[in-house]
Short mmCIF file of C-alpha atoms in Angstrom, two decimals:
data_model
loop_
_atom_site.label_atom_id
_atom_site.label_comp_id
_atom_site.label_asym_id
_atom_site.label_seq_id
_atom_site.Cartn_x
_atom_site.Cartn_y
_atom_site.Cartn_z
CA UNK A 1 -13.28 -48.19 4.15
CA UNK A 2 -11.02 -48.47 1.09
CA UNK A 3 -11.20 -52.10 -0.82
CA UNK A 4 -8.31 -54.70 -1.79
CA UNK A 5 -9.39 -54.97 -5.05
CA UNK A 6 -8.86 -55.60 -8.63
CA UNK A 7 -10.76 -54.39 -11.54
CA UNK A 8 -11.15 -57.27 -12.66
CA UNK A 9 -12.35 -59.18 -9.08
CA UNK A 10 -14.41 -56.01 -9.28
CA UNK A 11 -16.24 -56.82 -12.39
CA UNK A 12 -16.81 -60.38 -11.51
CA UNK A 13 -18.35 -59.38 -8.00
CA UNK A 14 -20.49 -56.62 -9.65
CA UNK A 15 -21.85 -59.51 -12.08
CA UNK A 16 -22.44 -61.70 -9.60
CA UNK A 17 -24.94 -59.33 -7.87
CA UNK A 18 -26.55 -57.71 -11.37
CA UNK A 19 -25.86 -60.39 -13.13
CA UNK A 20 -29.31 -59.65 -15.45
CA UNK A 21 -29.29 -56.12 -15.37
CA UNK A 22 -27.40 -53.05 -18.53
CA UNK A 23 -23.32 -52.53 -17.75
CA UNK A 24 -22.89 -50.97 -20.58
CA UNK A 25 -25.23 -48.92 -23.88
CA UNK A 26 -24.28 -47.39 -26.56
CA UNK A 27 -27.51 -45.73 -28.16
CA UNK A 28 -24.93 -44.78 -31.37
CA UNK A 29 -24.13 -48.56 -31.68
CA UNK A 30 -27.98 -49.86 -31.20
CA UNK A 31 -25.22 -51.87 -28.63
CA UNK A 32 -27.14 -53.47 -24.94
CA UNK A 33 -25.22 -55.24 -22.53
CA UNK A 34 -25.74 -57.02 -19.67
CA UNK A 35 -23.28 -57.12 -16.78
CA UNK A 36 -23.36 -60.76 -17.51
CA UNK A 37 -22.31 -60.32 -21.02
CA UNK A 38 -20.40 -57.84 -21.01
CA UNK A 39 -18.33 -59.74 -18.27
CA UNK A 40 -17.81 -62.81 -21.26
CA UNK A 41 -17.30 -60.12 -23.74
CA UNK A 42 -13.88 -58.73 -21.97
CA UNK A 43 -13.41 -62.75 -20.43
CA UNK A 44 -13.29 -63.47 -24.39
CA UNK A 45 -10.86 -60.47 -25.21
CA UNK A 46 -8.70 -60.68 -22.29
CA UNK A 47 -7.90 -64.24 -23.58
CA UNK A 48 -7.35 -62.63 -27.47
CA UNK A 49 -4.70 -60.77 -25.61
CA UNK A 50 -3.01 -63.52 -24.55
CA UNK A 51 -3.40 -65.34 -27.60
CA UNK A 52 -0.13 -62.68 -28.63
CA UNK A 53 1.24 -63.34 -25.52
CA UNK A 54 0.58 -60.40 -24.68
CA UNK A 55 2.17 -60.91 -20.19
CA UNK A 56 1.49 -59.08 -16.88
CA UNK A 57 2.77 -55.92 -16.63
CA UNK A 58 3.68 -54.79 -20.33
CA UNK A 59 2.53 -51.96 -22.05
CA UNK A 60 -0.68 -51.52 -24.59
CA UNK A 61 -1.95 -48.05 -26.14
CA UNK A 62 -5.04 -47.78 -27.44
CA UNK A 63 -5.96 -44.72 -29.31
CA UNK A 64 -9.98 -44.02 -29.79
CA UNK A 65 -12.71 -42.09 -28.90
CA UNK A 66 -15.23 -43.74 -26.84
CA UNK A 67 -16.03 -46.63 -28.95
CA UNK A 68 -17.21 -49.76 -27.30
CA UNK A 69 -13.63 -51.43 -27.65
CA UNK A 70 -11.94 -48.87 -25.73
CA UNK A 71 -14.79 -50.06 -22.58
CA UNK A 72 -14.25 -53.29 -23.35
CA UNK A 73 -11.08 -53.45 -23.24
CA UNK A 74 -10.30 -51.50 -20.53
CA UNK A 75 -11.66 -54.44 -17.95
CA UNK A 76 -10.37 -57.07 -20.20
CA UNK A 77 -6.66 -56.20 -19.69
CA UNK A 78 -7.20 -55.67 -16.52
CA UNK A 79 -8.17 -58.84 -16.16
CA UNK A 80 -5.23 -60.70 -18.07
CA UNK A 81 -2.43 -57.49 -15.67
CA UNK A 82 -1.57 -55.88 -19.20
CA UNK A 83 -1.25 -51.79 -18.69
CA UNK A 84 -3.88 -50.19 -20.45
CA UNK A 85 -2.13 -46.71 -21.99
CA UNK A 86 -4.07 -44.37 -23.52
CA UNK A 87 -3.44 -42.39 -25.89
CA UNK A 88 -4.78 -38.77 -26.22
CA UNK A 89 -6.71 -38.76 -29.34
CA UNK A 90 -6.19 -35.18 -30.49
CA UNK A 91 -2.67 -36.44 -31.01
CA UNK A 92 -0.87 -35.88 -34.03
CA UNK A 93 2.28 -38.24 -34.82
CA UNK A 94 5.30 -36.16 -33.17
CA UNK A 95 2.99 -36.84 -30.09
CA UNK A 96 2.39 -40.70 -30.86
CA UNK A 97 5.39 -41.20 -31.57
CA UNK A 98 7.25 -40.04 -27.89
CA UNK A 99 3.76 -41.71 -26.08
CA UNK A 100 4.98 -44.94 -27.94
CA UNK A 101 8.44 -45.04 -27.68
CA UNK A 102 8.71 -43.63 -23.84
CA UNK A 103 6.10 -45.84 -22.12
CA UNK A 104 7.72 -49.26 -24.91
CA UNK A 105 4.11 -50.07 -25.68
CA UNK A 106 4.39 -53.54 -26.94
CA UNK A 107 0.34 -53.11 -28.37
CA UNK A 108 -1.21 -50.49 -29.62
CA UNK A 109 -4.59 -50.63 -30.74
CA UNK A 110 -7.12 -47.71 -32.57
CA UNK A 111 -9.55 -47.05 -34.85
CA UNK A 112 -9.36 -45.82 -38.47
CA UNK A 113 -9.88 -41.81 -37.80
CA UNK A 114 -11.40 -39.01 -35.87
CA UNK A 115 -12.34 -35.61 -37.28
CA UNK A 116 -10.11 -34.44 -40.10
CA UNK A 117 -7.40 -36.77 -38.25
CA UNK A 118 -6.29 -40.34 -39.54
CA UNK A 119 -4.57 -42.48 -37.54
CA UNK A 120 -4.05 -45.54 -39.86
CA UNK A 121 -1.59 -42.99 -41.89
CA UNK A 122 0.11 -41.84 -39.13
CA UNK A 123 1.14 -45.33 -37.19
CA UNK A 124 2.25 -46.04 -40.29
CA UNK A 125 4.32 -43.00 -40.93
CA UNK A 126 5.68 -43.96 -37.91
CA UNK A 127 6.67 -47.45 -38.89
CA UNK A 128 6.56 -48.04 -42.45
CA UNK A 129 7.24 -51.37 -41.29
CA UNK A 130 3.53 -52.46 -41.15
CA UNK A 131 3.23 -52.34 -44.85
CA UNK A 132 4.88 -55.96 -45.00
CA UNK A 133 5.27 -57.16 -41.90
CA UNK A 134 2.31 -59.98 -40.27
CA UNK A 135 0.72 -59.04 -37.91
CA UNK A 136 2.22 -59.51 -34.45
CA UNK A 137 5.79 -59.10 -35.99
CA UNK A 138 6.32 -55.70 -35.95
CA UNK A 139 10.19 -54.61 -36.41
CA UNK A 140 9.59 -50.63 -36.14
CA UNK A 141 13.60 -48.86 -35.96
CA UNK A 142 11.33 -46.15 -34.44
CA UNK A 143 9.05 -48.45 -32.02
CA UNK A 144 11.59 -51.19 -31.36
CA UNK A 145 9.59 -52.49 -28.51
CA UNK A 146 5.79 -52.50 -30.44
CA UNK A 147 4.88 -55.60 -31.90
CA UNK A 148 1.10 -56.42 -31.81
CA UNK A 149 -1.22 -53.46 -34.17
CA UNK A 150 -5.12 -54.05 -33.77
CA UNK A 151 -6.99 -52.05 -36.21
CA UNK A 152 -10.37 -51.55 -34.53
CA UNK A 153 -12.34 -51.76 -37.57
CA UNK A 154 -14.42 -54.53 -40.45
CA UNK A 155 -11.49 -53.83 -43.18
CA UNK A 156 -8.21 -55.51 -42.94
CA UNK A 157 -5.15 -53.77 -42.53
CA UNK A 158 -1.59 -54.68 -43.80
CA UNK A 159 0.33 -55.85 -41.01
CA UNK A 160 -2.47 -55.32 -38.42
CA UNK A 161 -4.77 -57.76 -36.08
CA UNK A 162 -8.93 -57.06 -36.31
CA UNK A 163 -10.98 -56.84 -33.81
CA UNK A 164 -12.87 -59.70 -34.99
CA UNK A 165 -9.31 -61.28 -35.03
CA UNK A 166 -8.56 -60.86 -31.52
CA UNK A 167 -12.17 -62.11 -30.56
CA UNK A 168 -11.20 -65.32 -32.61
CA UNK A 169 -8.06 -66.03 -31.07
CA UNK A 170 -9.70 -66.48 -27.24
CA UNK A 171 -10.24 -69.58 -28.96
CA UNK A 172 -6.87 -70.71 -28.78
CA UNK A 173 -6.60 -69.69 -24.62
CA UNK A 174 -7.59 -72.27 -22.45
CA UNK A 175 -10.31 -70.69 -19.95
CA UNK A 176 -8.11 -72.08 -17.25
CA UNK A 177 -5.67 -70.22 -17.98
CA UNK A 178 -7.35 -67.01 -18.24
CA UNK A 179 -8.67 -67.18 -14.79
CA UNK A 180 -4.95 -68.15 -13.71
CA UNK A 181 -3.56 -65.30 -14.38
CA UNK A 182 -6.26 -62.82 -13.15
CA UNK A 183 -5.34 -64.75 -9.52
CA UNK A 184 -2.23 -63.68 -10.27
CA UNK A 185 -2.74 -60.13 -9.78
CA UNK A 186 -2.47 -57.69 -7.26
CA UNK A 187 -3.87 -54.84 -6.52
CA UNK A 188 -1.41 -52.66 -5.74
CA UNK A 189 -0.51 -53.66 -9.40
CA UNK A 190 0.25 -50.48 -11.62
CA UNK A 191 -2.96 -51.44 -14.70
CA UNK A 192 -3.08 -47.82 -15.72
CA UNK A 193 -1.21 -45.61 -17.73
CA UNK A 194 -2.49 -41.93 -18.60
CA UNK A 195 0.08 -39.47 -20.13
CA UNK A 196 0.26 -35.13 -18.67
CA UNK A 197 2.10 -32.75 -18.71
CA UNK A 198 1.51 -31.92 -15.35
CA UNK A 199 2.59 -29.17 -13.20
CA UNK A 200 6.68 -29.82 -15.09
CA UNK A 201 8.38 -31.09 -18.45
CA UNK A 202 7.46 -33.22 -21.35
CA UNK A 203 4.44 -35.54 -20.34
CA UNK A 204 5.21 -38.46 -18.03
CA UNK A 205 3.41 -41.50 -17.55
CA UNK A 206 1.73 -41.44 -14.24
CA UNK A 207 1.47 -45.14 -12.91
CA UNK A 208 -2.26 -46.89 -11.59
CA UNK A 209 -2.93 -49.08 -9.72
CA UNK A 210 -5.97 -51.18 -9.17
CA UNK A 211 -5.80 -49.47 -5.89
CA UNK A 212 -5.93 -46.36 -6.91
CA UNK A 213 -8.18 -45.66 -9.16
CA UNK A 214 -10.74 -48.69 -8.02
CA UNK A 215 -11.20 -46.81 -4.20
CA UNK A 216 -10.73 -43.12 -5.75
CA UNK A 217 -14.19 -44.33 -8.50
CA UNK A 218 -15.55 -46.02 -5.24
CA UNK A 219 -15.52 -42.37 -3.30
CA UNK A 220 -16.63 -40.68 -6.29
CA UNK A 221 -19.36 -42.97 -6.79
CA UNK A 222 -20.40 -42.02 -3.32
CA UNK A 223 -20.37 -38.38 -3.49
CA UNK A 224 -23.05 -38.31 -6.46
CA UNK A 225 -24.93 -41.21 -4.11
CA UNK A 226 -24.88 -43.50 -7.34
CA UNK A 227 -26.20 -46.79 -7.13
CA UNK A 228 -26.80 -50.14 -9.27
CA UNK A 229 -30.34 -48.25 -10.77
CA UNK A 230 -28.59 -44.67 -11.77
CA UNK A 231 -27.90 -44.81 -14.88
CA UNK A 232 -24.60 -42.63 -16.39
CA UNK A 233 -24.08 -40.62 -19.68
CA UNK A 234 -20.40 -40.38 -20.26
CA UNK A 235 -19.91 -37.85 -22.73
CA UNK A 236 -16.15 -36.48 -21.63
CA UNK A 237 -13.04 -39.32 -22.90
CA UNK A 238 -11.88 -42.58 -22.22
CA UNK A 239 -8.54 -41.22 -22.04
CA UNK A 240 -8.43 -39.23 -19.96
CA UNK A 241 -9.56 -40.20 -15.76
CA UNK A 242 -12.90 -38.39 -16.28
CA UNK A 243 -13.92 -40.97 -18.39
CA UNK A 244 -11.93 -44.10 -17.48
CA UNK A 245 -12.41 -43.46 -13.92
CA UNK A 246 -15.08 -41.54 -12.46
CA UNK A 247 -16.77 -42.58 -15.47
CA UNK A 248 -16.57 -46.60 -16.83
CA UNK A 249 -15.08 -47.54 -13.32
CA UNK A 250 -17.41 -45.97 -10.68
CA UNK A 251 -20.53 -47.16 -12.81
CA UNK A 252 -18.68 -50.53 -12.35
CA UNK A 253 -18.10 -50.62 -8.89
CA UNK A 254 -21.40 -49.67 -7.95
CA UNK A 255 -23.72 -51.73 -10.63
CA UNK A 256 -25.09 -48.46 -12.46
CA UNK A 257 -25.34 -48.21 -16.11
CA UNK A 258 -22.48 -47.27 -18.08
CA UNK A 259 -24.09 -44.94 -20.93
CA UNK A 260 -20.99 -43.34 -23.27
CA UNK A 261 -21.04 -40.81 -25.75
CA UNK A 262 -18.79 -41.77 -28.93
CA UNK A 263 -17.12 -38.12 -29.76
CA UNK A 264 -19.40 -35.34 -27.84
CA UNK A 265 -21.86 -33.60 -29.67
CA UNK A 266 -24.36 -30.54 -27.24
CA UNK A 267 -27.21 -33.04 -29.39
CA UNK A 268 -26.56 -36.34 -29.24
CA UNK A 269 -26.06 -36.08 -25.61
CA UNK A 270 -29.03 -34.56 -24.86
CA UNK A 271 -31.16 -36.83 -27.26
CA UNK A 272 -28.44 -40.22 -25.02
CA UNK A 273 -29.95 -38.30 -21.60
CA UNK A 274 -33.09 -38.37 -23.15
CA UNK A 275 -34.00 -41.29 -24.51
CA UNK A 276 -32.19 -43.61 -21.97
CA UNK A 277 -33.50 -41.89 -18.98
CA UNK A 278 -29.61 -41.55 -17.92
CA UNK A 279 -29.69 -40.10 -14.11
CA UNK A 280 -26.55 -38.48 -14.26
CA UNK A 281 -24.33 -36.67 -16.85
CA UNK A 282 -21.01 -36.43 -17.04
CA UNK A 283 -19.22 -33.13 -17.81
CA UNK A 284 -16.25 -30.07 -18.23
CA UNK A 285 -17.87 -26.45 -18.37
CA UNK A 286 -18.00 -26.37 -21.63
CA UNK A 287 -19.57 -29.61 -22.88
CA UNK A 288 -22.52 -28.19 -20.33
CA UNK A 289 -22.40 -24.66 -22.01
CA UNK A 290 -22.93 -26.17 -25.26
CA UNK A 291 -25.93 -28.84 -24.81
CA UNK A 292 -27.51 -25.32 -22.72
CA UNK A 293 -27.61 -23.87 -25.30
CA UNK A 294 -28.10 -26.11 -28.26
CA UNK A 295 -31.20 -25.40 -30.33
CA UNK A 296 -32.94 -28.73 -29.48
CA UNK A 297 -32.20 -28.14 -25.02
CA UNK A 298 -35.62 -26.77 -24.89
CA UNK A 299 -37.52 -29.31 -26.57
CA UNK A 300 -35.76 -32.15 -24.41
CA UNK A 301 -36.66 -34.13 -21.42
CA UNK A 302 -34.69 -34.56 -19.20
CA UNK A 303 -36.19 -35.04 -16.35
CA UNK A 304 -34.59 -38.29 -15.70
CA UNK A 305 -31.36 -36.33 -14.20
CA UNK A 306 -30.40 -35.96 -10.65
CA UNK A 307 -26.98 -35.79 -10.15
CA UNK A 308 -23.44 -35.73 -12.02
CA UNK A 309 -19.72 -34.32 -12.25
CA UNK A 310 -18.84 -31.10 -13.51
CA UNK A 311 -14.95 -31.12 -13.63
CA UNK A 312 -12.01 -30.49 -15.87
CA UNK A 313 -10.99 -27.12 -15.50
CA UNK A 314 -12.79 -23.72 -13.69
CA UNK A 315 -17.07 -23.90 -13.27
CA UNK A 316 -18.11 -20.67 -13.56
CA UNK A 317 -20.79 -20.02 -11.53
CA UNK A 318 -23.33 -18.42 -13.95
CA UNK A 319 -23.66 -22.57 -15.78
CA UNK A 320 -22.77 -24.11 -12.77
CA UNK A 321 -26.84 -22.61 -11.69
CA UNK A 322 -28.29 -22.89 -14.69
CA UNK A 323 -27.18 -26.96 -14.89
CA UNK A 324 -28.85 -26.61 -11.49
CA UNK A 325 -31.91 -24.71 -12.64
CA UNK A 326 -32.43 -25.54 -15.97
CA UNK A 327 -31.78 -28.74 -17.20
CA UNK A 328 -32.76 -29.95 -12.94
CA UNK A 329 -29.67 -31.56 -12.29
CA UNK A 330 -30.18 -30.93 -8.26
CA UNK A 331 -27.50 -32.69 -6.98
CA UNK A 332 -24.40 -32.44 -9.69
CA UNK A 333 -21.28 -31.92 -7.81
CA UNK A 334 -17.71 -30.94 -8.99
CA UNK A 335 -15.12 -32.43 -8.39
CA UNK A 336 -10.87 -31.32 -8.32
CA UNK A 337 -7.93 -33.43 -8.53
CA UNK A 338 -4.74 -34.38 -11.12
CA UNK A 339 -3.57 -37.65 -13.81
CA UNK A 340 -1.59 -38.47 -10.70
CA UNK A 341 -3.96 -38.04 -7.56
CA UNK A 342 -6.16 -40.54 -9.42
CA UNK A 343 -7.77 -38.41 -10.46
CA UNK A 344 -10.47 -36.79 -7.58
CA UNK A 345 -8.86 -35.04 -4.66
CA UNK A 346 -11.63 -32.95 -3.46
CA UNK A 347 -15.86 -32.75 -4.28
CA UNK A 348 -19.15 -31.20 -3.84
CA UNK A 349 -21.18 -33.65 -2.01
CA UNK A 350 -25.10 -33.04 -3.12
CA UNK A 351 -26.03 -32.26 0.15
CA UNK A 352 -24.15 -28.84 0.09
CA UNK A 353 -25.75 -25.92 -0.22
CA UNK A 354 -25.47 -23.99 -3.83
CA UNK A 355 -22.70 -21.43 -2.41
CA UNK A 356 -20.71 -24.24 -1.47
CA UNK A 357 -20.94 -25.95 -4.64
CA UNK A 358 -20.71 -23.05 -6.42
CA UNK A 359 -17.73 -21.51 -4.37
CA UNK A 360 -15.38 -23.79 -3.97
CA UNK A 361 -14.31 -27.62 -5.30
CA UNK A 362 -15.42 -29.81 -2.02
CA UNK A 363 -13.95 -30.91 0.77
CA UNK A 364 -12.42 -34.08 0.94
CA UNK A 365 -13.14 -37.47 0.17
CA UNK A 366 -13.04 -40.18 3.14
CA UNK A 367 -9.23 -41.87 3.68
CA UNK A 368 -7.23 -38.53 2.23
CA UNK A 369 -5.44 -36.14 3.82
CA UNK A 370 -5.10 -32.79 2.03
CA UNK A 371 -3.14 -30.10 3.26
CA UNK A 372 -2.38 -26.64 2.04
CA UNK A 373 1.05 -25.42 2.58
CA UNK A 374 4.17 -22.52 1.92
CA UNK A 375 5.17 -23.50 -1.09
CA UNK A 376 8.83 -21.73 0.19
CA UNK A 377 9.71 -22.98 3.67
CA UNK A 378 6.99 -25.90 3.78
CA UNK A 379 5.28 -25.21 6.86
CA UNK A 380 1.51 -26.34 6.85
CA UNK A 381 -0.80 -23.09 6.64
CA UNK A 382 -4.35 -21.75 8.08
CA UNK A 383 -7.34 -21.46 7.20
CA UNK A 384 -8.00 -18.91 4.52
CA UNK A 385 -4.68 -18.31 3.07
CA UNK A 386 -3.11 -19.23 0.31
CA UNK A 387 -1.14 -21.85 -0.64
CA UNK A 388 0.07 -25.27 -2.89
CA UNK A 389 -2.42 -28.43 -1.96
CA UNK A 390 -0.77 -31.13 -0.70
CA UNK A 391 -2.48 -34.72 -1.01
CA UNK A 392 -1.35 -37.69 0.46
CA UNK A 393 -2.94 -41.32 0.81
CA UNK A 394 -4.73 -44.23 -0.77
CA UNK A 395 -4.83 -41.63 -4.63
CA UNK A 396 -1.32 -40.54 -5.05
CA UNK A 397 0.24 -42.48 -7.89
CA UNK A 398 2.53 -44.96 -7.96
CA UNK A 399 5.06 -42.13 -10.11
CA UNK A 400 6.02 -41.43 -13.21
CA UNK A 401 7.08 -44.11 -15.82
CA UNK A 402 10.59 -44.53 -16.07
CA UNK A 403 11.23 -40.74 -15.06
CA UNK A 404 12.75 -41.29 -11.04
CA UNK A 405 13.41 -37.76 -10.56
CA UNK A 406 10.60 -36.02 -11.83
CA UNK A 407 8.57 -39.17 -9.14
CA UNK A 408 11.02 -36.52 -7.02
CA UNK A 409 9.96 -33.48 -7.60
CA UNK A 410 6.46 -33.57 -6.63
CA UNK A 411 6.43 -36.73 -4.14
CA UNK A 412 8.18 -35.35 -0.53
CA UNK A 413 9.91 -37.79 1.32
CA UNK A 414 6.79 -37.99 3.65
CA UNK A 415 4.36 -39.30 0.70
CA UNK A 416 2.78 -35.88 -0.18
CA UNK A 417 1.66 -35.41 -3.76
CA UNK A 418 2.98 -31.84 -4.26
CA UNK A 419 0.21 -30.57 -6.58
CA UNK A 420 0.70 -26.96 -7.89
CA UNK A 421 -2.44 -25.82 -7.14
CA UNK A 422 -2.73 -22.42 -5.34
CA UNK A 423 -5.51 -23.28 -2.82
CA UNK A 424 -7.34 -22.13 0.33
CA UNK A 425 -9.26 -24.40 2.77
CA UNK A 426 -11.85 -22.68 4.88
CA UNK A 427 -12.38 -23.41 8.63
CA UNK A 428 -14.93 -26.19 7.56
CA UNK A 429 -12.30 -27.87 6.02
CA UNK A 430 -14.00 -26.60 1.77
CA UNK A 431 -11.29 -25.82 -0.30
CA UNK A 432 -10.93 -23.29 -3.46
CA UNK A 433 -8.62 -23.50 -6.02
CA UNK A 434 -7.17 -19.79 -5.82
CA UNK A 435 -4.58 -20.64 -9.26
CA UNK A 436 -1.23 -22.48 -9.81
CA UNK A 437 2.49 -22.29 -9.33
CA UNK A 438 3.98 -23.39 -12.42
CA UNK A 439 2.44 -21.90 -16.25
CA UNK A 440 0.60 -24.70 -17.17
CA UNK A 441 -2.43 -23.83 -19.37
CA UNK A 442 -6.04 -25.81 -19.10
CA UNK A 443 -8.09 -25.55 -22.16
CA UNK A 444 -11.24 -26.99 -22.05
CA UNK A 445 -10.66 -29.58 -19.58
CA UNK A 446 -6.96 -30.34 -21.44
CA UNK A 447 -3.66 -29.54 -19.97
CA UNK A 448 -1.00 -27.70 -21.83
CA UNK A 449 2.37 -27.22 -20.46
CA UNK A 450 3.78 -24.53 -22.66
CA UNK A 451 7.09 -26.28 -22.14
CA UNK A 452 6.23 -29.05 -24.21
CA UNK A 453 5.01 -25.91 -26.92
CA UNK A 454 7.86 -23.84 -27.29
CA UNK A 455 10.19 -27.32 -27.74
CA UNK A 456 8.43 -27.85 -30.76
CA UNK A 457 7.58 -24.34 -31.91
CA UNK A 458 11.46 -23.68 -31.76
CA UNK A 459 11.97 -26.21 -34.43
CA UNK A 460 10.69 -24.10 -36.95
CA UNK A 461 14.11 -22.36 -39.17
CA UNK A 462 12.71 -19.22 -38.56
CA UNK A 463 12.10 -19.02 -35.21
CA UNK A 464 14.81 -17.80 -32.80
CA UNK A 465 12.94 -17.75 -29.23
CA UNK A 466 8.90 -18.91 -28.51
CA UNK A 467 7.33 -17.87 -24.42
CA UNK A 468 3.86 -19.83 -24.53
CA UNK A 469 1.45 -18.49 -21.98
CA UNK A 470 -2.65 -19.10 -21.42
CA UNK A 471 -4.63 -15.78 -21.36
CA UNK A 472 -8.27 -16.14 -20.11
CA UNK A 473 -11.20 -16.70 -23.11
CA UNK A 474 -14.80 -16.50 -22.11
CA UNK A 475 -15.16 -20.64 -23.85
CA UNK A 476 -12.75 -22.93 -23.69
CA UNK A 477 -11.06 -21.19 -20.13
CA UNK A 478 -7.90 -20.39 -21.38
CA UNK A 479 -6.67 -20.01 -24.94
CA UNK A 480 -2.68 -21.06 -25.85
CA UNK A 481 -0.94 -17.34 -26.64
CA UNK A 482 2.56 -17.27 -28.60
CA UNK A 483 5.10 -14.74 -28.19
CA UNK A 484 7.42 -15.39 -31.10
CA UNK A 485 11.08 -13.57 -31.63
CA UNK A 486 12.28 -13.93 -35.45
CA UNK A 487 15.41 -14.55 -36.99
CA UNK A 488 17.00 -11.34 -38.08
CA UNK A 489 16.86 -10.85 -41.42
CA UNK A 490 13.83 -13.98 -42.03
CA UNK A 491 10.62 -12.19 -42.31
CA UNK A 492 7.28 -14.66 -40.51
CA UNK A 493 3.92 -14.88 -40.65
CA UNK A 494 0.62 -16.08 -37.93
CA UNK A 495 -0.22 -18.51 -41.36
CA UNK A 496 3.62 -20.07 -41.80
CA UNK A 497 2.99 -20.12 -38.30
CA UNK A 498 -0.35 -22.55 -37.66
CA UNK A 499 0.61 -24.19 -40.82
CA UNK A 500 3.79 -25.79 -39.34
CA UNK A 501 1.64 -26.96 -36.43
CA UNK A 502 -1.03 -27.78 -37.96
CA UNK A 503 -1.39 -32.26 -38.68
CA UNK A 504 1.64 -32.55 -35.72
CA UNK A 505 0.95 -31.21 -32.40
CA UNK A 506 -2.88 -31.49 -31.17
CA UNK A 507 -5.39 -28.97 -32.04
CA UNK A 508 -6.03 -27.41 -28.74
CA UNK A 509 -2.03 -27.51 -28.02
CA UNK A 510 -2.02 -24.99 -31.55
CA UNK A 511 -1.54 -21.32 -30.17
CA UNK A 512 -4.87 -19.58 -31.10
CA UNK A 513 -3.02 -16.22 -30.64
CA UNK A 514 0.23 -15.55 -32.40
CA UNK A 515 2.23 -12.21 -31.63
CA UNK A 516 5.61 -11.22 -32.51
CA UNK A 517 7.63 -9.22 -30.36
CA UNK A 518 11.47 -8.13 -30.03
CA UNK A 519 12.22 -8.99 -26.27
CA UNK A 520 9.93 -10.09 -22.46
CA UNK A 521 10.36 -8.96 -19.88
CA UNK A 522 12.77 -9.78 -18.07
CA UNK A 523 14.45 -9.69 -14.90
CA UNK A 524 17.69 -8.29 -12.71
CA UNK A 525 18.77 -12.18 -13.49
CA UNK A 526 18.00 -12.34 -16.43
CA UNK A 527 14.40 -14.36 -15.78
CA UNK A 528 11.62 -14.10 -18.55
CA UNK A 529 8.83 -13.06 -16.39
CA UNK A 530 5.92 -14.97 -17.92
CA UNK A 531 3.66 -12.98 -15.94
CA UNK A 532 4.84 -9.87 -17.60
CA UNK A 533 4.07 -11.21 -20.74
CA UNK A 534 0.69 -12.74 -20.43
CA UNK A 535 -0.52 -8.63 -19.37
CA UNK A 536 1.63 -7.22 -21.94
CA UNK A 537 -0.10 -9.16 -24.55
CA UNK A 538 -3.96 -9.05 -22.81
CA UNK A 539 -3.49 -6.17 -23.57
CA UNK A 540 -1.94 -5.67 -27.20
CA UNK A 541 -5.24 -8.14 -27.73
CA UNK A 542 -7.57 -6.45 -26.07
CA UNK A 543 -8.22 -8.51 -23.57
CA UNK A 544 -9.03 -7.51 -19.80
CA UNK A 545 -6.65 -8.28 -17.47
CA UNK A 546 -8.84 -7.85 -14.50
CA UNK A 547 -13.13 -9.27 -13.89
CA UNK A 548 -12.58 -12.00 -15.33
CA UNK A 549 -16.24 -14.31 -14.60
CA UNK A 550 -15.92 -15.91 -10.42
CA UNK A 551 -15.21 -19.42 -11.23
CA UNK A 552 -15.03 -22.19 -7.76
#
């Protein structure tokens, strides 16, 4: 049964039932909100946003780690109708500018820095006008839509509001105005936008409605049997659906407690699970591997763990077994999907055998249609025959923002979303993901589209041509390999290429391997054969092309 409800109303409904129960806990900050307190701060921040003149349907970008302000903003923006545009924390100036411009975001919320990246400096580089403008009155030459920049920190930054300003501005607005705004929202309205390279082209803004993500969160929770007594440790980033739909929204849908980790660190995750008696743990396979191999692992009491989700990239069978046996997460589930499907299409259930849970990605959620088709003819294929996985139902995105042609390429006239993934389905409805139609790279849960990296590297003055492929990696699943043809008469070194990338594109997109080649393998019609290029490159760097680890 699907729900017809907005995110704001869902939070109010859960607060009505579980007002005095813990909603949000941050061990690192010593912060604890009951559902009543969480609802109040979200209402306050919603009014703060409205006081800035942000209208229903306006795009609001957030560039931050899993800080408390992120999850508050998620629900506050949903209550006043702002569309939350999530920004990858690994982005650099080139990608940030593209996203803000393409999304036409009017507001940007950001933290000061993360790891070696200074976010404030990068925003100033793109918008030097910030140094001389009043907060809320930005007029940027490069980003004409951007007006409000909100700094999620204590100190004051030129041209930016602070989080404290936002809380104080809430008093400028009557509570009835906020209630009226919330009541004007429709469950079918777009409320979340996530940028993904998907299967074709440059990053695209995936438009997701309240109905898309509320119902997907509910189905994800059902597959784990989550309830109000559960406490979910969320170390996966909020800027992905894994964090903000399968994580925070699934908790609010069931009355469970959100227990986020601001930035993944395996020892910290183990500490949070132990101290907060978490019953569920989320992660991509690399996170679980890091936790299992942490020096403190044997000393940790993880007996509270019951369920959770491993997703984001193929899950090695041995890792899955260790999570069940050594971490004791007996009801761990595997989920598969993509941002365009809100995100989960299939998921295993706790009652599935360990064999099912390590060898497949489960069955479709209730209320979801799926089929495996011949990529050429579109004909539906029988069981155990490989083809492209397609899905249809409430979970399919509203489309790519301002990209109608790209939307038509992935959603057909009958409403089927073509995932670009190759799969088989067995007689009992269990799916296996067997490959990808396109050449997208998945590195540690991050989608990397080769063309985006290629276009960036083409800008290097010494590069004549470049082809990017993914190669197997035991830690991250895949790594980026760039095969570069250098311009005649030029001399180019690996270090120069890496230096060119440093600080300009996200670290996970920077080629791990760089090879200089004279030519590429071609078809008779002159098309580059990427699969052959990949095989040749793997041979040259000593990677095996066969006998890789089995994955679900």
